[in-house]
Amino acid sequence: MTQTDHTATVPTAVDDLQKALQENLYVADRSLAISIYLALKLRRPLFLEGEAGVGKTEIAKVLAAALDTKLIRLQCYEGLDVNQAVYEWNYSRQLLEIRMLEASDRISEGEAEQELFSEKFLIKRPLLQAIESSDGKPPVLLIDELDRADEEFEGFLLEMLSDFQITIPELGTFRAEEPPYVIITSNRTREIHDALKRRCLYYWIDYPDFQKEVQIVTSKAPDASRKLAEQVTAFVQELREAELFKVPGVAETLDWTAALVGLDQTELDPSVIDDTLGIMLKYREDVETVRGEQTRALLNRAMNRGARRGGRRG
């Protein structure tokens, strides 16, 4: 595609990008919007770290929608290798082709090898798909939860991000005409090597403050009353200060709000909280810690927090 086509889809100012994210229901601080904007402008990967559920993965999804381009996602996990991340050969189809060639007896051994290792037998995985994208727009490549992958894969990724090219011995080198927009996320279960971080812009996404989280809830769950949205947010923020094995993220706040709306709740009460704790808390010990008297104490503090916020607005 031409340079004009490429730049046309990218917001030309930070305010425009922040507005585009907002239109796609993502509430971004200006500092985060600046980091995303610079990643687009400089064509540098954006490395996002933060606790699970704070909205790192959602950024890539919303960015793809805002740029009107496709999202290609590579979900990382222990043992991830080139076959799952880049490419592999379709061995079953190749075997079938070998049998057909043997039956026809009309092709030489060299021609058979060339035929078997042609692109029609190639299974393209996310990284190769992102490099070879040919629909006229660079895709958004999401490399999700890189900290779950092995360090060996991280080393391969480092090389790939340097040149945005991948070599397949049987076919040659695939180069990106336009590098993809790369978003890398990590929940920081292990440290990512400095060599990879140096090739990226970095941003730490923290839990939102009360006002921002209320804004997120009201935009993502428009059927929830303002009162319920504020009470839910205040209660979740109190939970994050409790001694728990795993505190809830924004994703859990939204799940809980949706569940409460589904139960026709317009405000919180201790019994409905106890009945729905499993939507926010994913460990039995945490549920048992909060249930009962602790629920009432947290709700009282949440109501006081909400009242203080309401007083400031007034």
PDB file of C-alpha atoms in Angstrom:
ATOM      1  CA  MET A   1       0.000   0.000   0.000  1.00  0.00           C
ATOM      2  CA  THR A   2       1.089   3.602  -0.426  1.00  0.00           C
ATOM      3  CA  GLN A   3       2.408   5.714   2.409  1.00  0.00           C
ATOM      4  CA  THR A   4      -0.668   7.930   2.066  1.00  0.00           C
ATOM      5  CA  ASP A   5      -2.970   4.938   2.586  1.00  0.00           C
ATOM      6  CA  HIS A   6      -0.961   3.832   5.607  1.00  0.00           C
ATOM      7  CA  THR A   7      -0.988   7.159   7.423  1.00  0.00           C
ATOM      8  CA  ALA A   8      -4.649   7.868   6.669  1.00  0.00           C
ATOM      9  CA  THR A   9      -5.968   5.444   9.277  1.00  0.00           C
ATOM     10  CA  VAL A  10      -3.672   6.562  12.115  1.00  0.00           C
ATOM     11  CA  PRO A  11      -4.904   9.451  14.293  1.00  0.00           C
ATOM     12  CA  THR A  12      -2.775  12.538  13.725  1.00  0.00           C
ATOM     13  CA  ALA A  13      -2.908  13.769  17.323  1.00  0.00           C
ATOM     14  CA  VAL A  14      -3.040  12.305  20.816  1.00  0.00           C
ATOM     15  CA  ASP A  15      -6.465  13.858  21.431  1.00  0.00           C
ATOM     16  CA  ASP A  16      -7.819  12.187  18.283  1.00  0.00           C
ATOM     17  CA  LEU A  17      -6.480   8.817  19.398  1.00  0.00           C
ATOM     18  CA  GLN A  18      -7.910   9.215  22.900  1.00  0.00           C
ATOM     19  CA  LYS A  19     -11.275  10.078  21.363  1.00  0.00           C
ATOM     20  CA  ALA A  20     -11.091   7.053  19.026  1.00  0.00           C
ATOM     21  CA  LEU A  21     -10.393   4.772  21.992  1.00  0.00           C
ATOM     22  CA  GLN A  22     -13.281   6.344  23.904  1.00  0.00           C
ATOM     23  CA  GLU A  23     -15.612   5.770  20.953  1.00  0.00           C
ATOM     24  CA  ASN A  24     -14.672   2.096  21.171  1.00  0.00           C
ATOM     25  CA  LEU A  25     -15.476   2.086  24.916  1.00  0.00           C
ATOM     26  CA  TYR A  26     -11.890   2.187  26.211  1.00  0.00           C
ATOM     27  CA  VAL A  27     -11.165   4.829  28.843  1.00  0.00           C
ATOM     28  CA  ALA A  28      -7.474   5.720  28.524  1.00  0.00           C
ATOM     29  CA  ASP A  29      -5.488   8.187  30.612  1.00  0.00           C
ATOM     30  CA  ARG A  30      -3.685  10.792  28.554  1.00  0.00           C
ATOM     31  CA  SER A  31      -0.311   9.284  29.493  1.00  0.00           C
ATOM     32  CA  LEU A  32      -1.429   5.898  28.124  1.00  0.00           C
ATOM     33  CA  ALA A  33      -2.863   7.543  25.003  1.00  0.00           C
ATOM     34  CA  ILE A  34       0.496   9.268  24.449  1.00  0.00           C
ATOM     35  CA  SER A  35       2.343   5.937  24.708  1.00  0.00           C
ATOM     36  CA  ILE A  36      -0.029   4.293  22.207  1.00  0.00           C
ATOM     37  CA  TYR A  37       0.229   7.281  19.868  1.00  0.00           C
ATOM     38  CA  LEU A  38       4.031   7.229  19.933  1.00  0.00           C
ATOM     39  CA  ALA A  39       4.069   3.462  19.326  1.00  0.00           C
ATOM     40  CA  LEU A  40       1.992   4.072  16.190  1.00  0.00           C
ATOM     41  CA  LYS A  41       3.976   7.106  15.090  1.00  0.00           C
ATOM     42  CA  LEU A  42       7.433   5.609  15.672  1.00  0.00           C
ATOM     43  CA  ARG A  43       6.435   2.070  14.604  1.00  0.00           C
ATOM     44  CA  ARG A  44       7.786   0.666  17.855  1.00  0.00           C
ATOM     45  CA  PRO A  45       6.248  -2.233  19.800  1.00  0.00           C
ATOM     46  CA  LEU A  46       4.358  -1.158  22.913  1.00  0.00           C
ATOM     47  CA  PHE A  47       5.136  -3.287  25.959  1.00  0.00           C
ATOM     48  CA  LEU A  48       2.349  -3.210  28.556  1.00  0.00           C
ATOM     49  CA  GLU A  49       2.754  -4.586  32.059  1.00  0.00           C
ATOM     50  CA  GLY A  50       0.265  -4.701  34.906  1.00  0.00           C
ATOM     51  CA  GLU A  51      -1.844  -6.990  37.027  1.00  0.00           C
ATOM     52  CA  ALA A  52      -4.244  -9.387  35.336  1.00  0.00           C
ATOM     53  CA  GLY A  53      -7.567  -7.785  34.428  1.00  0.00           C
ATOM     54  CA  VAL A  54      -6.503  -4.137  34.151  1.00  0.00           C
ATOM     55  CA  GLY A  55      -7.209  -3.884  30.413  1.00  0.00           C
ATOM     56  CA  LYS A  56      -3.899  -4.636  28.671  1.00  0.00           C
ATOM     57  CA  THR A  57      -5.290  -7.096  26.134  1.00  0.00           C
ATOM     58  CA  GLU A  58      -8.314  -4.897  25.525  1.00  0.00           C
ATOM     59  CA  ILE A  59      -6.048  -2.107  24.259  1.00  0.00           C
ATOM     60  CA  ALA A  60      -4.983  -4.207  21.270  1.00  0.00           C
ATOM     61  CA  LYS A  61      -8.592  -5.150  20.469  1.00  0.00           C
ATOM     62  CA  VAL A  62      -9.814  -1.573  20.691  1.00  0.00           C
ATOM     63  CA  LEU A  63      -6.821  -0.248  18.760  1.00  0.00           C
ATOM     64  CA  ALA A  64      -7.526  -2.631  15.873  1.00  0.00           C
ATOM     65  CA  ALA A  65     -11.140  -1.409  15.815  1.00  0.00           C
ATOM     66  CA  ALA A  66     -10.075   2.240  15.991  1.00  0.00           C
ATOM     67  CA  LEU A  67      -7.616   1.790  13.102  1.00  0.00           C
ATOM     68  CA  ASP A  68     -10.116  -0.304  11.136  1.00  0.00           C
ATOM     69  CA  THR A  69      -7.589  -3.093  10.705  1.00  0.00           C
ATOM     70  CA  LYS A  70      -7.477  -6.736  11.707  1.00  0.00           C
ATOM     71  CA  LEU A  71      -6.218  -8.057  15.027  1.00  0.00           C
ATOM     72  CA  ILE A  72      -3.821 -10.997  14.996  1.00  0.00           C
ATOM     73  CA  ARG A  73      -3.365 -12.549  18.437  1.00  0.00           C
ATOM     74  CA  LEU A  74      -0.619 -14.822  19.668  1.00  0.00           C
ATOM     75  CA  GLN A  75      -1.527 -16.231  23.081  1.00  0.00           C
ATOM     76  CA  CYS A  76       1.686 -17.207  24.863  1.00  0.00           C
ATOM     77  CA  TYR A  77       2.061 -20.254  27.095  1.00  0.00           C
ATOM     78  CA  GLU A  78       4.787 -22.499  28.455  1.00  0.00           C
ATOM     79  CA  GLY A  79       6.282 -24.616  25.675  1.00  0.00           C
ATOM     80  CA  LEU A  80       5.239 -22.262  22.862  1.00  0.00           C
ATOM     81  CA  ASP A  81       7.549 -22.793  19.898  1.00  0.00           C
ATOM     82  CA  VAL A  82       7.993 -21.863  16.251  1.00  0.00           C
ATOM     83  CA  ASN A  83       5.435 -24.436  15.070  1.00  0.00           C
ATOM     84  CA  GLN A  84       2.649 -22.792  17.059  1.00  0.00           C
ATOM     85  CA  ALA A  85       3.828 -19.191  16.732  1.00  0.00           C
ATOM     86  CA  VAL A  86       5.264 -18.873  13.207  1.00  0.00           C
ATOM     87  CA  TYR A  87       4.554 -21.734  10.804  1.00  0.00           C
ATOM     88  CA  GLU A  88       4.461 -25.464  10.276  1.00  0.00           C
ATOM     89  CA  TRP A  89       3.998 -27.777   7.324  1.00  0.00           C
ATOM     90  CA  ASN A  90       0.706 -29.545   6.765  1.00  0.00           C
ATOM     91  CA  TYR A  91       2.125 -33.049   7.035  1.00  0.00           C
ATOM     92  CA  SER A  92      -1.157 -34.866   6.423  1.00  0.00           C
ATOM     93  CA  ARG A  93      -1.726 -33.025   3.145  1.00  0.00           C
ATOM     94  CA  GLN A  94       1.903 -33.571   2.168  1.00  0.00           C
ATOM     95  CA  LEU A  95       1.559 -37.311   2.817  1.00  0.00           C
ATOM     96  CA  LEU A  96      -1.563 -37.442   0.684  1.00  0.00           C
ATOM     97  CA  GLU A  97       0.237 -35.535  -2.057  1.00  0.00           C
ATOM     98  CA  ILE A  98       3.176 -37.975  -1.928  1.00  0.00           C
ATOM     99  CA  ARG A  99       0.812 -40.898  -2.475  1.00  0.00           C
ATOM    100  CA  MET A 100      -0.838 -39.143  -5.395  1.00  0.00           C
ATOM    101  CA  LEU A 101       2.552 -38.330  -6.957  1.00  0.00           C
ATOM    102  CA  GLU A 102       3.722 -41.917  -6.503  1.00  0.00           C
ATOM    103  CA  ALA A 103       0.569 -43.179  -8.170  1.00  0.00           C
ATOM    104  CA  SER A 104       0.909 -40.803 -11.112  1.00  0.00           C
ATOM    105  CA  ASP A 105       4.643 -41.490 -11.601  1.00  0.00           C
ATOM    106  CA  ARG A 106       4.824 -38.358 -13.745  1.00  0.00           C
ATOM    107  CA  ILE A 107       7.128 -36.182 -11.643  1.00  0.00           C
ATOM    108  CA  SER A 108      10.815 -36.381 -10.685  1.00  0.00           C
ATOM    109  CA  GLU A 109      12.126 -36.547  -7.130  1.00  0.00           C
ATOM    110  CA  GLY A 110      13.372 -32.940  -7.239  1.00  0.00           C
ATOM    111  CA  GLU A 111      10.100 -31.658  -8.630  1.00  0.00           C
ATOM    112  CA  ALA A 112       8.214 -33.615  -5.992  1.00  0.00           C
ATOM    113  CA  GLU A 113      10.207 -32.002  -3.184  1.00  0.00           C
ATOM    114  CA  GLN A 114       9.626 -28.563  -4.653  1.00  0.00           C
ATOM    115  CA  GLU A 115       5.923 -29.282  -4.931  1.00  0.00           C
ATOM    116  CA  LEU A 116       5.633 -30.650  -1.391  1.00  0.00           C
ATOM    117  CA  PHE A 117       7.347 -27.644   0.174  1.00  0.00           C
ATOM    118  CA  SER A 118       5.377 -25.004  -1.633  1.00  0.00           C
ATOM    119  CA  GLU A 119       3.261 -22.361   0.017  1.00  0.00           C
ATOM    120  CA  LYS A 120       0.005 -24.266  -0.434  1.00  0.00           C
ATOM    121  CA  PHE A 121       1.187 -26.775   2.204  1.00  0.00           C
ATOM    122  CA  LEU A 122       2.290 -24.044   4.623  1.00  0.00           C
ATOM    123  CA  ILE A 123       0.215 -23.413   7.753  1.00  0.00           C
ATOM    124  CA  LYS A 124       0.746 -19.793   8.710  1.00  0.00           C
ATOM    125  CA  ARG A 125       0.653 -19.057  12.407  1.00  0.00           C
ATOM    126  CA  PRO A 126       0.136 -15.578  13.964  1.00  0.00           C
ATOM    127  CA  LEU A 127       3.649 -14.153  13.572  1.00  0.00           C
ATOM    128  CA  LEU A 128       3.895 -15.105   9.912  1.00  0.00           C
ATOM    129  CA  GLN A 129       0.333 -13.891   9.317  1.00  0.00           C
ATOM    130  CA  ALA A 130       1.283 -10.503  10.770  1.00  0.00           C
ATOM    131  CA  ILE A 131       4.430 -10.269   8.646  1.00  0.00           C
ATOM    132  CA  GLU A 132       2.668 -11.279   5.444  1.00  0.00           C
ATOM    133  CA  SER A 133      -0.597  -9.408   5.889  1.00  0.00           C
ATOM    134  CA  SER A 134      -1.734  -8.371   2.441  1.00  0.00           C
ATOM    135  CA  ASP A 135      -5.114  -6.664   2.825  1.00  0.00           C
ATOM    136  CA  GLY A 136      -3.592  -3.201   2.412  1.00  0.00           C
ATOM    137  CA  LYS A 137      -3.381  -2.274   6.107  1.00  0.00           C
ATOM    138  CA  PRO A 138      -0.800  -3.224   8.745  1.00  0.00           C
ATOM    139  CA  PRO A 139      -2.567  -5.395  11.333  1.00  0.00           C
ATOM    140  CA  VAL A 140      -2.362  -5.042  15.097  1.00  0.00           C
ATOM    141  CA  LEU A 141      -0.260  -7.938  16.379  1.00  0.00           C
ATOM    142  CA  LEU A 142      -1.055  -8.811  19.988  1.00  0.00           C
ATOM    143  CA  ILE A 143       1.569 -10.946  21.734  1.00  0.00           C
ATOM    144  CA  ASP A 144      -0.393 -11.704  24.868  1.00  0.00           C
ATOM    145  CA  GLU A 145       1.095 -12.712  28.246  1.00  0.00           C
ATOM    146  CA  LEU A 146       4.673 -13.045  27.014  1.00  0.00           C
ATOM    147  CA  ASP A 147       5.770 -13.812  30.574  1.00  0.00           C
ATOM    148  CA  ARG A 148       4.093 -17.234  30.243  1.00  0.00           C
ATOM    149  CA  ALA A 149       6.348 -18.257  27.344  1.00  0.00           C
ATOM    150  CA  ASP A 150       9.819 -19.751  27.757  1.00  0.00           C
ATOM    151  CA  GLU A 151      12.898 -17.557  27.544  1.00  0.00           C
ATOM    152  CA  GLU A 152      13.981 -19.349  24.345  1.00  0.00           C
ATOM    153  CA  PHE A 153      10.875 -18.083  22.571  1.00  0.00           C
ATOM    154  CA  GLU A 154      11.534 -14.606  23.874  1.00  0.00           C
ATOM    155  CA  GLY A 155      14.934 -14.762  22.160  1.00  0.00           C
ATOM    156  CA  PHE A 156      13.335 -15.711  18.841  1.00  0.00           C
ATOM    157  CA  LEU A 157      10.827 -12.894  19.208  1.00  0.00           C
ATOM    158  CA  LEU A 158      13.626 -10.417  19.784  1.00  0.00           C
ATOM    159  CA  GLU A 159      15.141 -11.284  16.399  1.00  0.00           C
ATOM    160  CA  MET A 160      11.803 -11.163  14.626  1.00  0.00           C
ATOM    161  CA  LEU A 161      10.900  -7.730  16.045  1.00  0.00           C
ATOM    162  CA  SER A 162      14.255  -6.302  14.994  1.00  0.00           C
ATOM    163  CA  ASP A 163      13.732  -6.775  11.258  1.00  0.00           C
ATOM    164  CA  PHE A 164      10.099  -7.874  10.904  1.00  0.00           C
ATOM    165  CA  GLN A 165      11.137 -10.743   8.716  1.00  0.00           C
ATOM    166  CA  ILE A 166      10.950 -14.520   8.960  1.00  0.00           C
ATOM    167  CA  THR A 167      13.027 -17.021   7.012  1.00  0.00           C
ATOM    168  CA  ILE A 168      11.587 -20.383   6.018  1.00  0.00           C
ATOM    169  CA  PRO A 169      14.441 -22.530   4.683  1.00  0.00           C
ATOM    170  CA  GLU A 170      12.345 -24.194   1.971  1.00  0.00           C
ATOM    171  CA  LEU A 171      10.747 -20.970   0.719  1.00  0.00           C
ATOM    172  CA  GLY A 172      13.024 -18.062   1.575  1.00  0.00           C
ATOM    173  CA  THR A 173      12.494 -14.894   3.586  1.00  0.00           C
ATOM    174  CA  PHE A 174       9.139 -13.235   4.228  1.00  0.00           C
ATOM    175  CA  ARG A 175       9.473  -9.490   4.891  1.00  0.00           C
ATOM    176  CA  ALA A 176       6.790  -7.112   6.055  1.00  0.00           C
ATOM    177  CA  GLU A 177       6.068  -4.387   3.511  1.00  0.00           C
ATOM    178  CA  GLU A 178       4.505  -2.459   6.377  1.00  0.00           C
ATOM    179  CA  PRO A 179       5.430  -3.657   9.893  1.00  0.00           C
ATOM    180  CA  PRO A 180       2.432  -4.540  12.066  1.00  0.00           C
ATOM    181  CA  TYR A 181       1.505  -2.452  15.076  1.00  0.00           C
ATOM    182  CA  VAL A 182       2.753  -4.605  17.948  1.00  0.00           C
ATOM    183  CA  ILE A 183       1.271  -4.751  21.445  1.00  0.00           C
ATOM    184  CA  ILE A 184       3.061  -7.025  23.940  1.00  0.00           C
ATOM    185  CA  THR A 185       1.502  -7.726  27.329  1.00  0.00           C
ATOM    186  CA  SER A 186       2.869  -9.249  30.525  1.00  0.00           C
ATOM    187  CA  ASN A 187       1.336  -9.965  33.926  1.00  0.00           C
ATOM    188  CA  ARG A 188       4.893  -9.951  35.327  1.00  0.00           C
ATOM    189  CA  THR A 189       4.893 -13.543  36.551  1.00  0.00           C
ATOM    190  CA  ARG A 190       8.547 -13.386  35.498  1.00  0.00           C
ATOM    191  CA  GLU A 191      10.821 -10.609  34.304  1.00  0.00           C
ATOM    192  CA  ILE A 192      11.172 -10.030  30.572  1.00  0.00           C
ATOM    193  CA  HIS A 193      14.745  -9.527  29.347  1.00  0.00           C
ATOM    194  CA  ASP A 194      15.995  -5.960  29.027  1.00  0.00           C
ATOM    195  CA  ALA A 195      17.080  -6.627  25.424  1.00  0.00           C
ATOM    196  CA  LEU A 196      13.462  -7.028  24.356  1.00  0.00           C
ATOM    197  CA  LYS A 197      12.203  -4.158  26.492  1.00  0.00           C
ATOM    198  CA  ARG A 198      14.761  -1.831  24.906  1.00  0.00           C
ATOM    199  CA  ARG A 199      13.118  -2.394  21.524  1.00  0.00           C
ATOM    200  CA  CYS A 200       9.740  -1.338  22.906  1.00  0.00           C
ATOM    201  CA  LEU A 201       7.981   1.618  24.399  1.00  0.00           C
ATOM    202  CA  TYR A 202       6.976   0.707  27.955  1.00  0.00           C
ATOM    203  CA  TYR A 203       3.866   1.473  29.983  1.00  0.00           C
ATOM    204  CA  TRP A 204       2.697   0.146  33.338  1.00  0.00           C
ATOM    205  CA  ILE A 205      -1.107  -0.070  33.640  1.00  0.00           C
ATOM    206  CA  ASP A 206      -2.263   0.215  37.240  1.00  0.00           C
ATOM    207  CA  TYR A 207      -5.693  -0.301  38.736  1.00  0.00           C
ATOM    208  CA  PRO A 208      -7.830   2.766  37.952  1.00  0.00           C
ATOM    209  CA  ASP A 209      -8.889   5.263  40.583  1.00  0.00           C
ATOM    210  CA  PHE A 210     -12.524   5.491  41.628  1.00  0.00           C
ATOM    211  CA  GLN A 211     -13.688   8.046  39.082  1.00  0.00           C
ATOM    212  CA  LYS A 212     -11.998   6.345  36.159  1.00  0.00           C
ATOM    213  CA  GLU A 213     -13.352   2.924  37.112  1.00  0.00           C
ATOM    214  CA  VAL A 214     -16.883   4.315  37.427  1.00  0.00           C
ATOM    215  CA  GLN A 215     -16.449   5.789  33.947  1.00  0.00           C
ATOM    216  CA  ILE A 216     -15.322   2.387  32.644  1.00  0.00           C
ATOM    217  CA  VAL A 217     -18.280   0.628  34.271  1.00  0.00           C
ATOM    218  CA  THR A 218     -20.859   3.087  32.973  1.00  0.00           C
ATOM    219  CA  SER A 219     -19.446   2.922  29.430  1.00  0.00           C
ATOM    220  CA  LYS A 220     -19.173  -0.877  29.339  1.00  0.00           C
ATOM    221  CA  ALA A 221     -22.351  -1.619  31.311  1.00  0.00           C
ATOM    222  CA  PRO A 222     -24.834   1.074  30.252  1.00  0.00           C
ATOM    223  CA  ASP A 223     -27.778  -0.875  31.706  1.00  0.00           C
ATOM    224  CA  ALA A 224     -26.410  -0.446  35.229  1.00  0.00           C
ATOM    225  CA  SER A 225     -27.756   2.486  37.211  1.00  0.00           C
ATOM    226  CA  ARG A 226     -25.281   5.182  38.208  1.00  0.00           C
ATOM    227  CA  LYS A 227     -25.892   4.282  41.840  1.00  0.00           C
ATOM    228  CA  LEU A 228     -25.084   0.615  41.269  1.00  0.00           C
ATOM    229  CA  ALA A 229     -22.000   1.468  39.191  1.00  0.00           C
ATOM    230  CA  GLU A 230     -20.632   3.671  41.970  1.00  0.00           C
ATOM    231  CA  GLN A 231     -21.397   1.144  44.720  1.00  0.00           C
ATOM    232  CA  VAL A 232     -19.838  -1.737  42.776  1.00  0.00           C
ATOM    233  CA  THR A 233     -16.729   0.310  42.031  1.00  0.00           C
ATOM    234  CA  ALA A 234     -16.362   1.455  45.604  1.00  0.00           C
ATOM    235  CA  PHE A 235     -16.769  -2.100  46.933  1.00  0.00           C
ATOM    236  CA  VAL A 236     -14.224  -3.528  44.480  1.00  0.00           C
ATOM    237  CA  GLN A 237     -11.764  -0.795  45.396  1.00  0.00           C
ATOM    238  CA  GLU A 238     -12.183  -1.713  49.055  1.00  0.00           C
ATOM    239  CA  LEU A 239     -11.580  -5.372  48.145  1.00  0.00           C
ATOM    240  CA  ARG A 240      -8.262  -4.413  46.527  1.00  0.00           C
ATOM    241  CA  GLU A 241      -7.060  -3.126  49.876  1.00  0.00           C
ATOM    242  CA  ALA A 242      -7.977  -6.360  51.691  1.00  0.00           C
ATOM    243  CA  GLU A 243      -5.584  -9.195  52.492  1.00  0.00           C
ATOM    244  CA  LEU A 244      -6.470 -11.491  49.598  1.00  0.00           C
ATOM    245  CA  PHE A 245      -4.582 -14.036  47.530  1.00  0.00           C
ATOM    246  CA  LYS A 246      -5.760 -12.380  44.283  1.00  0.00           C
ATOM    247  CA  VAL A 247      -7.627  -9.108  44.199  1.00  0.00           C
ATOM    248  CA  PRO A 248     -10.164  -8.480  41.418  1.00  0.00           C
ATOM    249  CA  GLY A 249      -9.243  -6.510  38.321  1.00  0.00           C
ATOM    250  CA  VAL A 250     -11.353  -4.241  36.174  1.00  0.00           C
ATOM    251  CA  ALA A 251     -12.504  -7.263  34.170  1.00  0.00           C
ATOM    252  CA  GLU A 252     -14.029  -8.708  37.366  1.00  0.00           C
ATOM    253  CA  THR A 253     -15.671  -5.368  38.158  1.00  0.00           C
ATOM    254  CA  LEU A 254     -17.391  -5.467  34.769  1.00  0.00           C
ATOM    255  CA  ASP A 255     -18.366  -9.141  35.123  1.00  0.00           C
ATOM    256  CA  TRP A 256     -19.866  -8.489  38.540  1.00  0.00           C
ATOM    257  CA  THR A 257     -21.771  -5.443  37.322  1.00  0.00           C
ATOM    258  CA  ALA A 258     -23.235  -7.446  34.432  1.00  0.00           C
ATOM    259  CA  ALA A 259     -24.260 -10.216  36.822  1.00  0.00           C
ATOM    260  CA  LEU A 260     -25.953  -7.783  39.198  1.00  0.00           C
ATOM    261  CA  VAL A 261     -27.819  -6.158  36.311  1.00  0.00           C
ATOM    262  CA  GLY A 262     -28.881  -9.648  35.232  1.00  0.00           C
ATOM    263  CA  LEU A 263     -30.261 -10.198  38.736  1.00  0.00           C
ATOM    264  CA  ASP A 264     -32.202  -6.904  38.484  1.00  0.00           C
ATOM    265  CA  GLN A 265     -30.191  -5.331  41.296  1.00  0.00           C
ATOM    266  CA  THR A 266     -30.198  -1.544  41.517  1.00  0.00           C
ATOM    267  CA  GLU A 267     -27.999  -1.350  44.612  1.00  0.00           C
ATOM    268  CA  LEU A 268     -25.776  -3.540  46.739  1.00  0.00           C
ATOM    269  CA  ASP A 269     -26.787  -5.417  49.854  1.00  0.00           C
ATOM    270  CA  PRO A 270     -24.763  -7.939  51.915  1.00  0.00           C
ATOM    271  CA  SER A 271     -26.750 -10.998  50.875  1.00  0.00           C
ATOM    272  CA  VAL A 272     -26.404 -10.456  47.129  1.00  0.00           C
ATOM    273  CA  ILE A 273     -22.705  -9.735  47.584  1.00  0.00           C
ATOM    274  CA  ASP A 274     -22.201 -13.015  49.453  1.00  0.00           C
ATOM    275  CA  ASP A 275     -24.117 -14.884  46.751  1.00  0.00           C
ATOM    276  CA  THR A 276     -22.021 -13.458  43.916  1.00  0.00           C
ATOM    277  CA  LEU A 277     -18.513 -13.277  45.400  1.00  0.00           C
ATOM    278  CA  GLY A 278     -17.345 -16.045  43.058  1.00  0.00           C
ATOM    279  CA  ILE A 279     -17.683 -13.691  40.120  1.00  0.00           C
ATOM    280  CA  MET A 280     -14.952 -11.448  41.557  1.00  0.00           C
ATOM    281  CA  LEU A 281     -12.848 -13.792  43.660  1.00  0.00           C
ATOM    282  CA  LYS A 282     -11.385 -16.953  42.135  1.00  0.00           C
ATOM    283  CA  TYR A 283      -9.939 -18.638  45.225  1.00  0.00           C
ATOM    284  CA  ARG A 284     -12.018 -20.381  47.890  1.00  0.00           C
ATOM    285  CA  GLU A 285      -9.891 -18.914  50.660  1.00  0.00           C
ATOM    286  CA  ASP A 286     -10.560 -15.380  49.437  1.00  0.00           C
ATOM    287  CA  VAL A 287     -14.301 -16.026  49.220  1.00  0.00           C
ATOM    288  CA  GLU A 288     -14.351 -17.410  52.775  1.00  0.00           C
ATOM    289  CA  THR A 289     -12.272 -14.455  54.019  1.00  0.00           C
ATOM    290  CA  VAL A 290     -14.722 -11.909  52.643  1.00  0.00           C
ATOM    291  CA  ARG A 291     -18.080 -13.634  53.164  1.00  0.00           C
ATOM    292  CA  GLY A 292     -20.245 -12.684  56.165  1.00  0.00           C
ATOM    293  CA  GLU A 293     -19.165  -9.977  58.581  1.00  0.00           C
ATOM    294  CA  GLN A 294     -16.273  -8.903  56.371  1.00  0.00           C
ATOM    295  CA  THR A 295     -18.746  -8.291  53.538  1.00  0.00           C
ATOM    296  CA  ARG A 296     -20.752  -5.942  55.743  1.00  0.00           C
ATOM    297  CA  ALA A 297     -17.642  -4.104  56.899  1.00  0.00           C
ATOM    298  CA  LEU A 298     -16.387  -3.689  53.332  1.00  0.00           C
ATOM    299  CA  LEU A 299     -19.824  -2.518  52.164  1.00  0.00           C
ATOM    300  CA  ASN A 300     -20.000   0.088  54.938  1.00  0.00           C
ATOM    301  CA  ARG A 301     -16.565   1.417  53.974  1.00  0.00           C
ATOM    302  CA  ALA A 302     -17.581   1.380  50.309  1.00  0.00           C
ATOM    303  CA  MET A 303     -20.748   3.375  51.063  1.00  0.00           C
ATOM    304  CA  ASN A 304     -18.674   5.916  52.996  1.00  0.00           C
ATOM    305  CA  ARG A 305     -16.206   6.086  50.114  1.00  0.00           C
ATOM    306  CA  GLY A 306     -19.054   6.688  47.681  1.00  0.00           C
ATOM    307  CA  ALA A 307     -20.566   9.333  49.953  1.00  0.00           C
ATOM    308  CA  ARG A 308     -17.240  11.170  50.155  1.00  0.00           C
ATOM    309  CA  ARG A 309     -16.942  11.079  46.364  1.00  0.00           C
ATOM    310  CA  GLY A 310     -20.509  12.299  46.000  1.00  0.00           C
ATOM    311  CA  GLY A 311     -19.792  15.170  48.360  1.00  0.00           C
ATOM    312  CA  ARG A 312     -16.806  16.233  46.285  1.00  0.00           C
ATOM    313  CA  ARG A 313     -18.901  16.205  43.092  1.00  0.00           C
ATOM    314  CA  GLY A 314     -21.531  18.323  44.812  1.00  0.00           C
TER     315      GLY A 314
END
